[in-house]
Short mmCIF file of C-alpha atoms (C1' of nucleotides) in Angstrom, two decimals:
data_model
loop_
_atom_site.label_atom_id
_atom_site.label_comp_id
_atom_site.label_asym_id
_atom_site.label_seq_id
_atom_site.Cartn_x
_atom_site.Cartn_y
_atom_site.Cartn_z
CA UNK A 1 -26.66 -29.40 16.21
CA UNK A 2 -27.35 -25.72 15.98
CA UNK A 3 -27.97 -23.82 19.17
CA UNK A 4 -31.50 -23.29 20.34
CA UNK A 5 -30.98 -19.58 19.88
CA UNK A 6 -31.92 -18.35 16.38
CA UNK A 7 -28.38 -16.95 16.20
CA UNK A 8 -29.06 -13.38 15.09
CA UNK A 9 -25.40 -12.98 14.18
CA UNK A 10 -25.34 -9.83 12.13
CA UNK A 11 -27.62 -6.91 12.77
CA UNK A 12 -29.85 -6.10 9.85
CA UNK A 13 -32.51 -4.25 11.74
CA UNK A 14 -31.66 -1.01 10.06
CA UNK A 15 -30.53 -2.64 6.88
CA UNK A 16 -32.61 -2.32 3.78
CA UNK A 17 -33.12 -6.07 3.68
CA UNK A 18 -35.12 -6.07 6.92
CA UNK A 19 -38.83 -6.04 6.35
CA UNK A 20 -39.51 -5.11 9.94
CA UNK A 21 -39.66 -1.45 10.93
CA UNK A 22 -36.83 0.22 12.88
CA UNK A 23 -37.80 -1.98 15.85
CA UNK A 24 -35.78 -0.41 18.63
CA UNK A 25 -34.24 -3.48 20.26
CA UNK A 26 -33.91 -4.27 23.89
CA UNK A 27 -30.19 -4.13 24.56
CA UNK A 28 -27.77 -1.25 24.56
CA UNK A 29 -28.52 1.06 21.65
CA UNK A 30 -26.02 1.46 18.88
CA UNK A 31 -23.83 4.49 19.43
CA UNK A 32 -23.21 5.28 15.75
CA UNK A 33 -25.32 6.03 12.70
CA UNK A 34 -25.37 2.86 10.65
CA UNK A 35 -26.31 4.70 7.49
CA UNK A 36 -23.56 7.30 7.91
CA UNK A 37 -21.00 4.59 8.64
CA UNK A 38 -22.10 2.69 5.54
CA UNK A 39 -21.71 5.87 3.52
CA UNK A 40 -18.13 6.24 4.69
CA UNK A 41 -17.38 2.59 3.94
CA UNK A 42 -18.87 3.00 0.48
CA UNK A 43 -16.67 5.98 -0.25
CA UNK A 44 -13.60 4.07 0.88
CA UNK A 45 -14.36 0.96 -1.20
CA UNK A 46 -15.23 3.24 -4.08
CA UNK A 47 -11.90 5.05 -4.12
CA UNK A 48 -9.49 2.32 -3.05
CA UNK A 49 -11.20 -0.90 -4.09
CA UNK A 50 -11.84 -4.01 -2.05
CA UNK A 51 -8.37 -5.48 -1.55
CA UNK A 52 -6.61 -2.21 -0.82
CA UNK A 53 -9.17 -1.22 1.82
CA UNK A 54 -8.35 -2.74 5.20
CA UNK A 55 -10.55 -3.18 8.23
CA UNK A 56 -8.39 -0.61 10.00
CA UNK A 57 -9.07 1.87 7.20
CA UNK A 58 -12.78 1.20 7.48
CA UNK A 59 -13.06 1.44 11.26
CA UNK A 60 -11.14 4.71 11.24
CA UNK A 61 -13.27 6.24 8.49
CA UNK A 62 -16.47 4.94 10.02
CA UNK A 63 -15.48 6.09 13.48
CA UNK A 64 -16.18 2.75 15.16
CA UNK A 65 -14.30 -0.23 16.57
CA UNK A 66 -13.89 -3.45 14.67
CA UNK A 67 -16.32 -5.42 16.92
CA UNK A 68 -18.99 -2.84 16.13
CA UNK A 69 -18.28 -3.24 12.44
CA UNK A 70 -18.58 -7.01 12.57
CA UNK A 71 -21.68 -6.85 14.76
CA UNK A 72 -23.40 -4.48 12.37
CA UNK A 73 -22.25 -5.81 9.01
CA UNK A 74 -21.00 -9.36 9.55
CA UNK A 75 -17.77 -9.39 7.57
CA UNK A 76 -15.68 -7.39 5.16
CA UNK A 77 -17.29 -9.14 2.21
CA UNK A 78 -20.81 -8.57 3.51
CA UNK A 79 -19.98 -4.93 4.15
CA UNK A 80 -18.76 -4.59 0.58
CA UNK A 81 -22.01 -6.01 -0.77
CA UNK A 82 -23.99 -3.57 1.35
CA UNK A 83 -21.73 -0.72 0.27
CA UNK A 84 -22.26 -1.67 -3.36
CA UNK A 85 -26.03 -1.68 -2.92
CA UNK A 86 -25.81 1.61 -1.05
CA UNK A 87 -23.84 3.06 -3.93
CA UNK A 88 -26.35 1.93 -6.50
CA UNK A 89 -29.27 3.40 -4.58
CA UNK A 90 -27.63 6.71 -3.76
CA UNK A 91 -25.50 7.46 -6.81
CA UNK A 92 -26.68 5.57 -9.87
CA UNK A 93 -29.62 7.91 -10.13
CA UNK A 94 -27.20 10.72 -10.97
CA UNK A 95 -26.33 8.85 -14.14
CA UNK A 96 -29.55 7.05 -15.04
CA UNK A 97 -32.04 9.72 -13.99
CA UNK A 98 -32.72 11.33 -17.33
CA UNK A 99 -32.48 7.97 -19.05
CA UNK A 100 -35.74 6.75 -17.55
CA UNK A 101 -37.67 9.98 -18.02
CA UNK A 102 -36.64 10.74 -21.59
CA UNK A 103 -39.30 10.51 -24.28
CA UNK A 104 -37.08 8.91 -26.90
CA UNK A 105 -34.30 6.36 -26.78
CA UNK A 106 -31.95 8.89 -28.29
CA UNK A 107 -32.67 11.42 -25.56
CA UNK A 108 -32.33 8.67 -22.98
CA UNK A 109 -28.88 7.60 -24.19
CA UNK A 110 -27.81 11.19 -24.70
CA UNK A 111 -28.89 12.00 -21.15
CA UNK A 112 -27.11 8.93 -19.83
CA UNK A 113 -23.82 9.84 -21.44
CA UNK A 114 -24.03 13.54 -20.63
CA UNK A 115 -24.95 12.91 -17.02
CA UNK A 116 -22.17 10.33 -16.85
CA UNK A 117 -19.69 12.95 -18.06
CA UNK A 118 -20.77 15.22 -15.22
CA UNK A 119 -21.19 12.69 -12.41
CA UNK A 120 -18.09 10.62 -13.14
CA UNK A 121 -15.87 13.70 -13.01
CA UNK A 122 -17.15 14.62 -9.56
CA UNK A 123 -19.27 17.52 -10.78
CA UNK A 124 -22.33 16.30 -8.90
CA UNK A 125 -21.21 17.02 -5.37
CA UNK A 126 -18.13 15.86 -3.52
CA UNK A 127 -17.90 12.32 -4.80
CA UNK A 128 -14.99 10.19 -6.04
CA UNK A 129 -14.21 10.06 -9.73
CA UNK A 130 -15.38 7.13 -11.83
CA UNK A 131 -18.10 4.57 -11.24
CA UNK A 132 -17.68 2.17 -8.31
CA UNK A 133 -19.34 -0.65 -10.23
CA UNK A 134 -17.45 -0.11 -13.46
CA UNK A 135 -14.02 0.24 -11.86
CA UNK A 136 -14.37 -2.60 -9.37
CA UNK A 137 -11.87 -5.35 -10.12
CA UNK A 138 -12.81 -7.44 -7.10
CA UNK A 139 -13.62 -10.37 -9.34
CA UNK A 140 -10.05 -10.52 -10.60
CA UNK A 141 -8.62 -10.17 -7.11
CA UNK A 142 -9.55 -13.69 -6.08
CA UNK A 143 -13.02 -13.07 -4.64
CA UNK A 144 -15.24 -14.96 -7.03
CA UNK A 145 -18.53 -14.36 -5.21
CA UNK A 146 -18.06 -10.61 -4.90
CA UNK A 147 -16.85 -10.55 -8.47
CA UNK A 148 -20.07 -12.09 -9.64
CA UNK A 149 -22.07 -9.45 -7.78
CA UNK A 150 -20.36 -6.54 -9.51
CA UNK A 151 -20.27 -8.37 -12.83
CA UNK A 152 -24.02 -8.83 -12.77
CA UNK A 153 -24.39 -5.18 -11.80
CA UNK A 154 -22.40 -4.22 -14.87
CA UNK A 155 -24.42 -6.61 -17.01
CA UNK A 156 -27.68 -4.99 -15.92
CA UNK A 157 -26.66 -1.84 -17.76
CA UNK A 158 -26.68 -3.47 -21.17
CA UNK A 159 -29.99 -5.13 -20.36
CA UNK A 160 -31.59 -1.83 -19.49
CA UNK A 161 -30.21 -0.25 -22.65
CA UNK A 162 -31.45 -3.10 -24.82
CA UNK A 163 -34.92 -2.97 -23.30
CA UNK A 164 -35.21 0.76 -23.89
CA UNK A 165 -34.12 0.37 -27.50
CA UNK A 166 -36.57 -2.47 -28.04
CA UNK A 167 -39.31 -0.12 -26.88
CA UNK A 168 -38.01 2.47 -29.31
CA UNK A 169 -38.28 -0.07 -32.10
CA UNK A 170 -41.87 -0.81 -31.12
CA UNK A 171 -42.63 2.90 -31.12
CA UNK A 172 -41.07 3.39 -34.53
CA UNK A 173 -38.14 5.48 -33.36
CA UNK A 174 -35.58 2.88 -34.38
CA UNK A 175 -35.85 0.72 -37.51
CA UNK A 176 -36.25 -2.98 -36.83
CA UNK A 177 -33.18 -3.66 -38.93
CA UNK A 178 -30.84 -2.14 -36.34
CA UNK A 179 -28.74 -4.52 -34.23
CA UNK A 180 -29.88 -3.42 -30.78
CA UNK A 181 -27.40 -5.55 -28.93
CA UNK A 182 -24.45 -4.03 -30.76
CA UNK A 183 -25.82 -0.55 -30.15
CA UNK A 184 -26.31 -1.25 -26.46
CA UNK A 185 -22.80 -2.67 -26.21
CA UNK A 186 -21.48 0.46 -27.87
CA UNK A 187 -23.16 2.76 -25.36
CA UNK A 188 -22.01 0.54 -22.51
CA UNK A 189 -18.45 0.66 -23.83
CA UNK A 190 -18.40 4.43 -24.05
CA UNK A 191 -19.82 4.82 -20.57
CA UNK A 192 -17.35 2.31 -19.13
CA UNK A 193 -14.44 4.03 -20.82
CA UNK A 194 -15.56 7.33 -19.35
CA UNK A 195 -14.95 6.01 -15.84
CA UNK A 196 -11.35 5.19 -16.66
CA UNK A 197 -10.68 8.58 -18.22
CA UNK A 198 -12.44 10.29 -15.33
CA UNK A 199 -10.31 8.52 -12.74
CA UNK A 200 -7.21 9.67 -14.61
CA UNK A 201 -8.40 13.26 -14.32
CA UNK A 202 -10.30 13.91 -17.54
CA UNK A 203 -12.45 17.04 -17.47
CA UNK A 204 -16.21 17.05 -17.67
CA UNK A 205 -16.12 19.00 -20.95
CA UNK A 206 -13.83 16.39 -22.50
CA UNK A 207 -16.20 13.56 -21.64
CA UNK A 208 -19.14 15.59 -22.91
CA UNK A 209 -17.33 15.99 -26.20
CA UNK A 210 -16.82 12.22 -26.22
CA UNK A 211 -20.53 11.77 -25.63
CA UNK A 212 -21.33 14.00 -28.59
CA UNK A 213 -19.14 11.99 -30.94
CA UNK A 214 -20.73 8.82 -29.58
CA UNK A 215 -24.17 10.20 -30.38
CA UNK A 216 -23.00 10.83 -33.95
CA UNK A 217 -22.29 7.11 -34.10
CA UNK A 218 -25.74 6.45 -32.70
CA UNK A 219 -27.39 8.64 -35.34
CA UNK A 220 -25.44 7.02 -38.15
CA UNK A 221 -26.41 3.55 -36.96
CA UNK A 222 -30.04 4.28 -36.23
CA UNK A 223 -30.37 6.11 -39.51
CA UNK A 224 -30.69 9.85 -39.25
CA UNK A 225 -31.92 12.05 -36.48
CA UNK A 226 -35.50 11.61 -35.29
CA UNK A 227 -38.13 14.06 -36.43
CA UNK A 228 -37.85 17.35 -34.53
CA UNK B 1 28.45 7.44 5.02
CA UNK B 2 27.83 4.87 2.30
CA UNK B 3 29.97 1.78 2.17
CA UNK B 4 33.01 1.74 -0.06
CA UNK B 5 31.38 -0.97 -2.12
CA UNK B 6 29.28 0.38 -5.02
CA UNK B 7 26.44 -1.66 -3.55
CA UNK B 8 25.15 -3.41 -6.67
CA UNK B 9 21.94 -4.20 -4.89
CA UNK B 10 19.63 -5.41 -7.64
CA UNK B 11 20.78 -7.31 -10.66
CA UNK B 12 20.01 -5.64 -13.95
CA UNK B 13 22.60 -7.44 -16.04
CA UNK B 14 19.99 -9.19 -18.10
CA UNK B 15 17.47 -6.42 -17.78
CA UNK B 16 16.68 -4.26 -20.76
CA UNK B 17 18.01 -1.21 -18.95
CA UNK B 18 21.58 -2.55 -18.90
CA UNK B 19 23.72 -1.20 -21.68
CA UNK B 20 26.37 -3.83 -21.13
CA UNK B 21 26.12 -7.15 -22.96
CA UNK B 22 25.12 -10.36 -21.13
CA UNK B 23 28.41 -10.11 -19.21
CA UNK B 24 28.49 -13.48 -17.52
CA UNK B 25 29.48 -12.49 -13.99
CA UNK B 26 31.88 -14.11 -11.66
CA UNK B 27 29.75 -15.67 -8.96
CA UNK B 28 27.32 -18.54 -9.03
CA UNK B 29 25.20 -18.34 -12.15
CA UNK B 30 21.48 -17.70 -11.91
CA UNK B 31 19.51 -20.94 -12.01
CA UNK B 32 16.36 -19.52 -13.61
CA UNK B 33 15.47 -17.67 -16.81
CA UNK B 34 15.00 -14.06 -15.81
CA UNK B 35 12.93 -13.31 -18.91
CA UNK B 36 10.65 -16.30 -18.38
CA UNK B 37 10.19 -15.43 -14.72
CA UNK B 38 9.33 -11.87 -15.66
CA UNK B 39 6.77 -13.17 -18.15
CA UNK B 40 5.08 -15.18 -15.42
CA UNK B 41 5.11 -12.19 -13.06
CA UNK B 42 3.62 -10.03 -15.80
CA UNK B 43 0.78 -12.46 -16.35
CA UNK B 44 0.03 -12.57 -12.64
CA UNK B 45 0.01 -8.78 -12.19
CA UNK B 46 -2.03 -8.55 -15.37
CA UNK B 47 -4.80 -10.83 -14.18
CA UNK B 48 -4.89 -10.09 -10.44
CA UNK B 49 -3.56 -6.57 -10.15
CA UNK B 50 -0.83 -5.26 -7.88
CA UNK B 51 -2.39 -5.42 -4.43
CA UNK B 52 -4.01 -8.81 -4.83
CA UNK B 53 -0.78 -10.41 -6.07
CA UNK B 54 1.40 -11.52 -3.18
CA UNK B 55 5.09 -12.35 -3.14
CA UNK B 56 4.11 -15.95 -2.43
CA UNK B 57 1.95 -15.97 -5.58
CA UNK B 58 4.84 -14.55 -7.58
CA UNK B 59 7.54 -16.91 -6.31
CA UNK B 60 5.28 -19.89 -6.96
CA UNK B 61 4.41 -18.80 -10.50
CA UNK B 62 7.99 -17.82 -11.27
CA UNK B 63 9.37 -21.03 -9.79
CA UNK B 64 11.95 -19.31 -7.58
CA UNK B 65 12.48 -18.45 -3.94
CA UNK B 66 11.81 -15.02 -2.55
CA UNK B 67 15.53 -14.15 -2.07
CA UNK B 68 16.07 -14.85 -5.76
CA UNK B 69 13.18 -12.57 -6.60
CA UNK B 70 14.52 -9.72 -4.53
CA UNK B 71 18.09 -10.24 -5.78
CA UNK B 72 16.95 -10.11 -9.39
CA UNK B 73 14.24 -7.46 -9.24
CA UNK B 74 14.77 -5.45 -6.06
CA UNK B 75 11.27 -5.20 -4.67
CA UNK B 76 7.65 -5.88 -5.47
CA UNK B 77 7.19 -2.35 -6.77
CA UNK B 78 10.29 -2.54 -8.98
CA UNK B 79 9.13 -5.90 -10.29
CA UNK B 80 5.77 -4.39 -11.15
CA UNK B 81 7.42 -1.60 -13.11
CA UNK B 82 9.50 -4.13 -15.03
CA UNK B 83 6.44 -6.27 -15.61
CA UNK B 84 4.57 -3.26 -16.95
CA UNK B 85 7.39 -2.44 -19.36
CA UNK B 86 7.59 -6.09 -20.35
CA UNK B 87 3.88 -6.04 -21.08
CA UNK B 88 4.10 -2.95 -23.22
CA UNK B 89 6.95 -4.35 -25.26
CA UNK B 90 5.49 -7.80 -25.77
CA UNK B 91 1.75 -7.15 -26.05
CA UNK B 92 0.96 -3.59 -27.03
CA UNK B 93 2.09 -4.38 -30.55
CA UNK B 94 -0.90 -6.68 -30.92
CA UNK B 95 -3.15 -3.65 -30.57
CA UNK B 96 -1.09 -0.84 -32.08
CA UNK B 97 0.53 -2.75 -34.92
CA UNK B 98 -1.77 -1.77 -37.77
CA UNK B 99 -2.15 1.71 -36.33
CA UNK B 100 1.41 2.66 -37.22
CA UNK B 101 1.44 1.05 -40.65
CA UNK B 102 -1.90 2.33 -41.91
CA UNK B 103 -1.90 4.87 -44.73
CA UNK B 104 -4.72 6.98 -43.34
CA UNK B 105 -5.76 8.03 -39.85
CA UNK B 106 -9.10 6.36 -40.38
CA UNK B 107 -7.48 3.05 -41.24
CA UNK B 108 -5.14 3.49 -38.29
CA UNK B 109 -7.97 4.01 -35.80
CA UNK B 110 -10.08 1.30 -37.41
CA UNK B 111 -7.14 -1.08 -37.14
CA UNK B 112 -6.55 -0.09 -33.55
CA UNK B 113 -10.12 -0.75 -32.50
CA UNK B 114 -10.48 -3.95 -34.50
CA UNK B 115 -7.20 -5.37 -33.23
CA UNK B 116 -8.20 -4.33 -29.73
CA UNK B 117 -11.44 -6.28 -30.10
CA UNK B 118 -9.42 -9.36 -30.99
CA UNK B 119 -6.49 -9.01 -28.59
CA UNK B 120 -8.47 -7.91 -25.53
CA UNK B 121 -10.74 -10.94 -25.78
CA UNK B 122 -7.79 -13.30 -25.75
CA UNK B 123 -8.03 -14.16 -29.43
CA UNK B 124 -4.33 -13.48 -30.02
CA UNK B 125 -2.86 -16.43 -28.21
CA UNK B 126 -3.33 -17.55 -24.62
CA UNK B 127 -3.34 -14.18 -22.88
CA UNK B 128 -5.54 -12.69 -20.15
CA UNK B 129 -8.55 -10.62 -21.11
CA UNK B 130 -8.38 -6.85 -21.07
CA UNK B 131 -5.42 -4.49 -21.14
CA UNK B 132 -3.00 -4.54 -18.20
CA UNK B 133 -2.40 -0.81 -18.47
CA UNK B 134 -6.04 0.15 -18.86
CA UNK B 135 -7.32 -2.02 -16.04
CA UNK B 136 -4.57 -1.26 -13.55
CA UNK B 137 -5.97 0.54 -10.51
CA UNK B 138 -2.68 0.60 -8.64
CA UNK B 139 -2.83 4.37 -8.40
CA UNK B 140 -6.05 4.22 -6.40
CA UNK B 141 -4.69 1.49 -4.14
CA UNK B 142 -2.36 3.82 -2.30
CA UNK B 143 0.78 3.45 -4.40
CA UNK B 144 1.20 6.92 -5.83
CA UNK B 145 4.46 6.32 -7.69
CA UNK B 146 3.27 3.18 -9.44
CA UNK B 147 0.00 4.90 -10.15
CA UNK B 148 1.79 7.68 -11.96
CA UNK B 149 3.64 5.14 -14.10
CA UNK B 150 0.47 3.50 -15.36
CA UNK B 151 -1.35 6.81 -15.63
CA UNK B 152 1.34 8.19 -17.90
CA UNK B 153 1.21 4.97 -19.91
CA UNK B 154 -2.50 5.50 -20.43
CA UNK B 155 -1.93 9.16 -21.29
CA UNK B 156 0.52 8.22 -24.03
CA UNK B 157 -2.34 6.62 -25.98
CA UNK B 158 -4.19 9.88 -26.45
CA UNK B 159 -0.94 11.61 -27.39
CA UNK B 160 -0.23 9.05 -30.09
CA UNK B 161 -3.77 9.36 -31.39
CA UNK B 162 -3.61 13.14 -31.48
CA UNK B 163 -0.28 13.14 -33.30
CA UNK B 164 -1.57 10.77 -35.94
CA UNK B 165 -4.65 12.90 -36.48
CA UNK B 166 -2.58 16.06 -36.73
CA UNK B 167 -0.63 14.39 -39.48
CA UNK B 168 -3.91 13.53 -41.18
CA UNK B 169 -4.91 17.18 -41.02
CA UNK B 170 -1.61 18.17 -42.61
CA UNK B 171 -2.18 15.59 -45.33
CA UNK B 172 -5.70 16.81 -46.01
CA UNK B 173 -7.46 13.70 -44.75
CA UNK B 174 -9.13 15.53 -41.86
CA UNK B 175 -10.49 19.09 -42.07
CA UNK B 176 -8.68 21.59 -39.87
CA UNK B 177 -11.97 22.47 -38.22
CA UNK B 178 -12.20 19.12 -36.45
CA UNK B 179 -11.48 19.05 -32.71
CA UNK B 180 -8.67 16.50 -32.71
CA UNK B 181 -8.43 16.28 -28.94
CA UNK B 182 -12.09 15.39 -28.60
CA UNK B 183 -11.77 12.82 -31.36
CA UNK B 184 -8.70 11.28 -29.72
CA UNK B 185 -10.48 11.19 -26.37
CA UNK B 186 -13.39 9.43 -28.03
CA UNK B 187 -11.21 6.71 -29.48
CA UNK B 188 -9.38 6.35 -26.18
CA UNK B 189 -12.70 6.04 -24.36
CA UNK B 190 -13.98 3.31 -26.65
CA UNK B 191 -10.75 1.36 -26.41
CA UNK B 192 -10.67 1.69 -22.61
CA UNK B 193 -14.28 0.55 -22.35
CA UNK B 194 -13.47 -2.48 -24.46
CA UNK B 195 -11.09 -3.73 -21.77
CA UNK B 196 -13.81 -3.66 -19.16
CA UNK B 197 -16.30 -5.47 -21.37
CA UNK B 198 -13.65 -7.97 -22.39
CA UNK B 199 -12.79 -8.80 -18.79
CA UNK B 200 -16.46 -9.43 -18.13
CA UNK B 201 -16.49 -11.96 -20.94
CA UNK B 202 -17.63 -10.00 -23.99
CA UNK B 203 -17.04 -11.78 -27.29
CA UNK B 204 -14.68 -10.59 -29.97
CA UNK B 205 -17.55 -10.13 -32.44
CA UNK B 206 -19.39 -7.92 -29.97
CA UNK B 207 -16.41 -5.62 -29.56
CA UNK B 208 -15.89 -5.56 -33.32
CA UNK B 209 -19.49 -4.41 -33.69
CA UNK B 210 -18.76 -1.72 -31.12
CA UNK B 211 -15.74 -0.65 -33.14
CA UNK B 212 -17.89 -0.35 -36.26
CA UNK B 213 -20.36 1.94 -34.54
CA UNK B 214 -17.47 3.97 -33.18
CA UNK B 215 -16.13 4.39 -36.70
CA UNK B 216 -19.52 5.70 -37.77
CA UNK B 217 -19.05 8.38 -35.13
CA UNK B 218 -15.59 9.03 -36.52
CA UNK B 219 -16.92 9.42 -40.04
CA UNK B 220 -19.67 11.75 -38.95
CA UNK B 221 -17.22 13.93 -37.08
CA UNK B 222 -14.50 13.96 -39.68
CA UNK B 223 -17.04 14.59 -42.38
CA UNK B 224 -17.71 11.72 -44.68
CA UNK B 225 -15.61 8.78 -45.68
CA UNK B 226 -12.28 9.48 -47.36
CA UNK B 227 -12.03 9.08 -51.10
CA UNK B 228 -11.78 5.37 -52.03
"C1'" DC C 1 44.34 -25.79 -4.54
"C1'" DT C 2 42.58 -21.12 -1.88
"C1'" DG C 3 39.98 -16.92 -1.91
"C1'" DT C 4 36.20 -14.05 -3.79
"C1'" DT C 5 31.77 -13.35 -5.57
"C1'" DT C 6 27.08 -14.31 -6.37
"C1'" DT C 7 22.96 -17.29 -6.05
"C1'" DT C 8 20.25 -20.63 -3.68
"C1'" DG C 9 17.16 -22.68 -0.07
"C1'" DT C 10 15.62 -22.42 4.67
"C1'" DA C 11 14.05 -20.00 8.14
"C1'" DT C 12 12.41 -15.98 9.94
"C1'" DC C 13 11.70 -10.99 10.85
"C1'" DG C 14 8.30 -7.14 12.40
"C1'" DA C 15 4.06 -5.38 10.57
"C1'" DT C 16 -0.36 -5.93 9.19
"C1'" DC C 17 -4.23 -8.71 7.64
"C1'" DG C 18 -9.35 -10.15 8.84
"C1'" DA C 19 -11.76 -11.57 12.75
"C1'" DC C 20 -12.98 -12.40 17.43
"C1'" DA C 21 -12.91 -13.19 23.13
"C1'" DC C 22 -13.85 -10.92 26.80
"C1'" DA C 23 -15.62 -7.86 30.23
"C1'" DG C 24 -17.75 -3.54 31.12
"C1'" DA C 25 -21.45 -0.31 29.82
"C1'" DA C 26 -26.10 0.97 28.55
"C1'" DA C 27 -30.58 0.05 27.45
"C1'" DG C 28 -35.51 -2.56 28.25
"C1'" DG C 29 -38.40 -6.12 30.84
"C1'" DC C 30 -39.96 -7.57 35.19
"C1'" DG D 1 -34.27 -3.01 42.49
"C1'" DC D 2 -32.36 -7.29 39.35
"C1'" DC D 3 -32.09 -9.93 34.99
"C1'" DT D 4 -31.53 -10.20 30.16
"C1'" DT D 5 -30.00 -8.35 26.00
"C1'" DT D 6 -27.12 -5.82 23.08
"C1'" DC D 7 -23.34 -2.76 22.02
"C1'" DT D 8 -18.60 -0.83 22.95
"C1'" DG D 9 -13.43 -0.71 23.88
"C1'" DT D 10 -9.31 -3.27 24.83
"C1'" DG D 11 -6.67 -6.73 23.65
"C1'" DT D 12 -5.30 -10.38 20.88
"C1'" DC D 13 -5.68 -14.47 17.86
"C1'" DG D 14 -3.48 -17.26 13.82
"C1'" DA D 15 -2.46 -16.22 9.13
"C1'" DT D 16 -0.29 -13.72 5.84
"C1'" DC D 17 2.03 -9.58 4.25
"C1'" DG D 18 6.66 -7.77 2.09
"C1'" DA D 19 11.31 -8.28 2.90
"C1'" DT D 20 15.95 -10.45 4.87
"C1'" DA D 21 19.72 -13.08 7.65
"C1'" DC D 22 22.18 -16.73 7.21
"C1'" DA D 23 24.99 -20.42 5.51
"C1'" DA D 24 25.64 -23.86 1.95
"C1'" DA D 25 26.43 -24.16 -3.03
"C1'" DA D 26 28.33 -22.94 -7.47
"C1'" DA D 27 30.84 -20.32 -10.47
"C1'" DC D 28 35.51 -17.46 -11.60
"C1'" DA D 29 40.41 -15.44 -10.46
"C1'" DG D 30 44.72 -16.25 -8.88
#
DNA sequence: CTGTTTTTGTATCGATCGACACAGAAAGGC
DNA sequence: GCCTTTCTGTGTCGATCGATACAAAAACAG
């Protein structure tokens, strides 16, 4: 029933999902920078959310016509998924960078919360306030599939935290008696709350002070500061 | 220029803003329960947010026609404001109840976080998960006026927390050296984060464990548990 | 009863929503 | 050169958005 043509509906040649190299096609070349357009779309979804961002908003910000948008990204939902992935690749490092290079779990969590305080308040370049993943309510807006995407993205945070703490237990930094899941949930809660305060205009110093109090809770739970 | 008639556009007779008693009017009586309809509208805005909730959704849930909605509430924005006030009056007590009756600031904050863990996960009757005020992103959706309403509602939390802690300082429960604003921001952050975790399906026990760790941070900052 | 006032249901308004048809334009393949 | 392929700009599709016009219906005032 399907046409003989392989129906290359949306263009993923430059998308990160394509395994093939740039592969300059045969037809008329694209007149806009796909990456730059995706960056603009990401910023728009980030600040306004999925429902409140219209195709007209997107085409204006991206500087292209709607047919170009649909040819390059497929649909509004597909564009949102790509924008979300683009966000994670280009901005999550600002928050999780020190986490993965720290020598101890305490330094990792401390770095995560401190970098969150800076990045979420827009102190790491000209970026919107708050985390796009944390603040996305697309799941409650009637888009179940998109909601599951962002929900799983949020869930990955607690997994990463738990894994790092489990390693800390194996290395003797954290006693085996500590409830790692509760501790990970605590850190996740503080970081999520930071996004809401940041969007309401909280200062970086305020969130850093919050992070310090949170680390006092960490120390009390883990059982005293690690050896200096 | 305005008509001689006082133009009683929207009907606030039964609204909480009216100072006059029920005042059964002269014309055809309203066929629906304004309070019940407002409750349904509140639930819808609560779960789906402002943008994603359409007039058609509202009229269906409220069981009325759109002219009745506009005659009784004025507009979608006005209805949202009323729904927000209705929410605060009917649901915020679930979270702030023990806070105002506690003898110490520590018990107040502990009660706030513990009751939040229960209420935000829907364990206080059949209510949506998460806080309507905390999770509202209407300000980022392009509605500046509504955004300011919810933003100020969120800001009131930190004010209440700070006031209570100042009282605790005056009563000797908290040393004067403690940064009350930072402590209030910390509690606000944890409570805000709880709403996000709750909407993603976190269990009540998980959030209670988070609250316990948060209280460890409180104790470390305030300087040891109060005398038993 | 008649007149006034207010609500109700139906039907609809212009604007905007996401998405696409179509033809012209710009490239490579031959 | 011509053919195929792909992208771009204009225009527009049906659906839905928030918000009303209108007249019938239901109450009170006299």
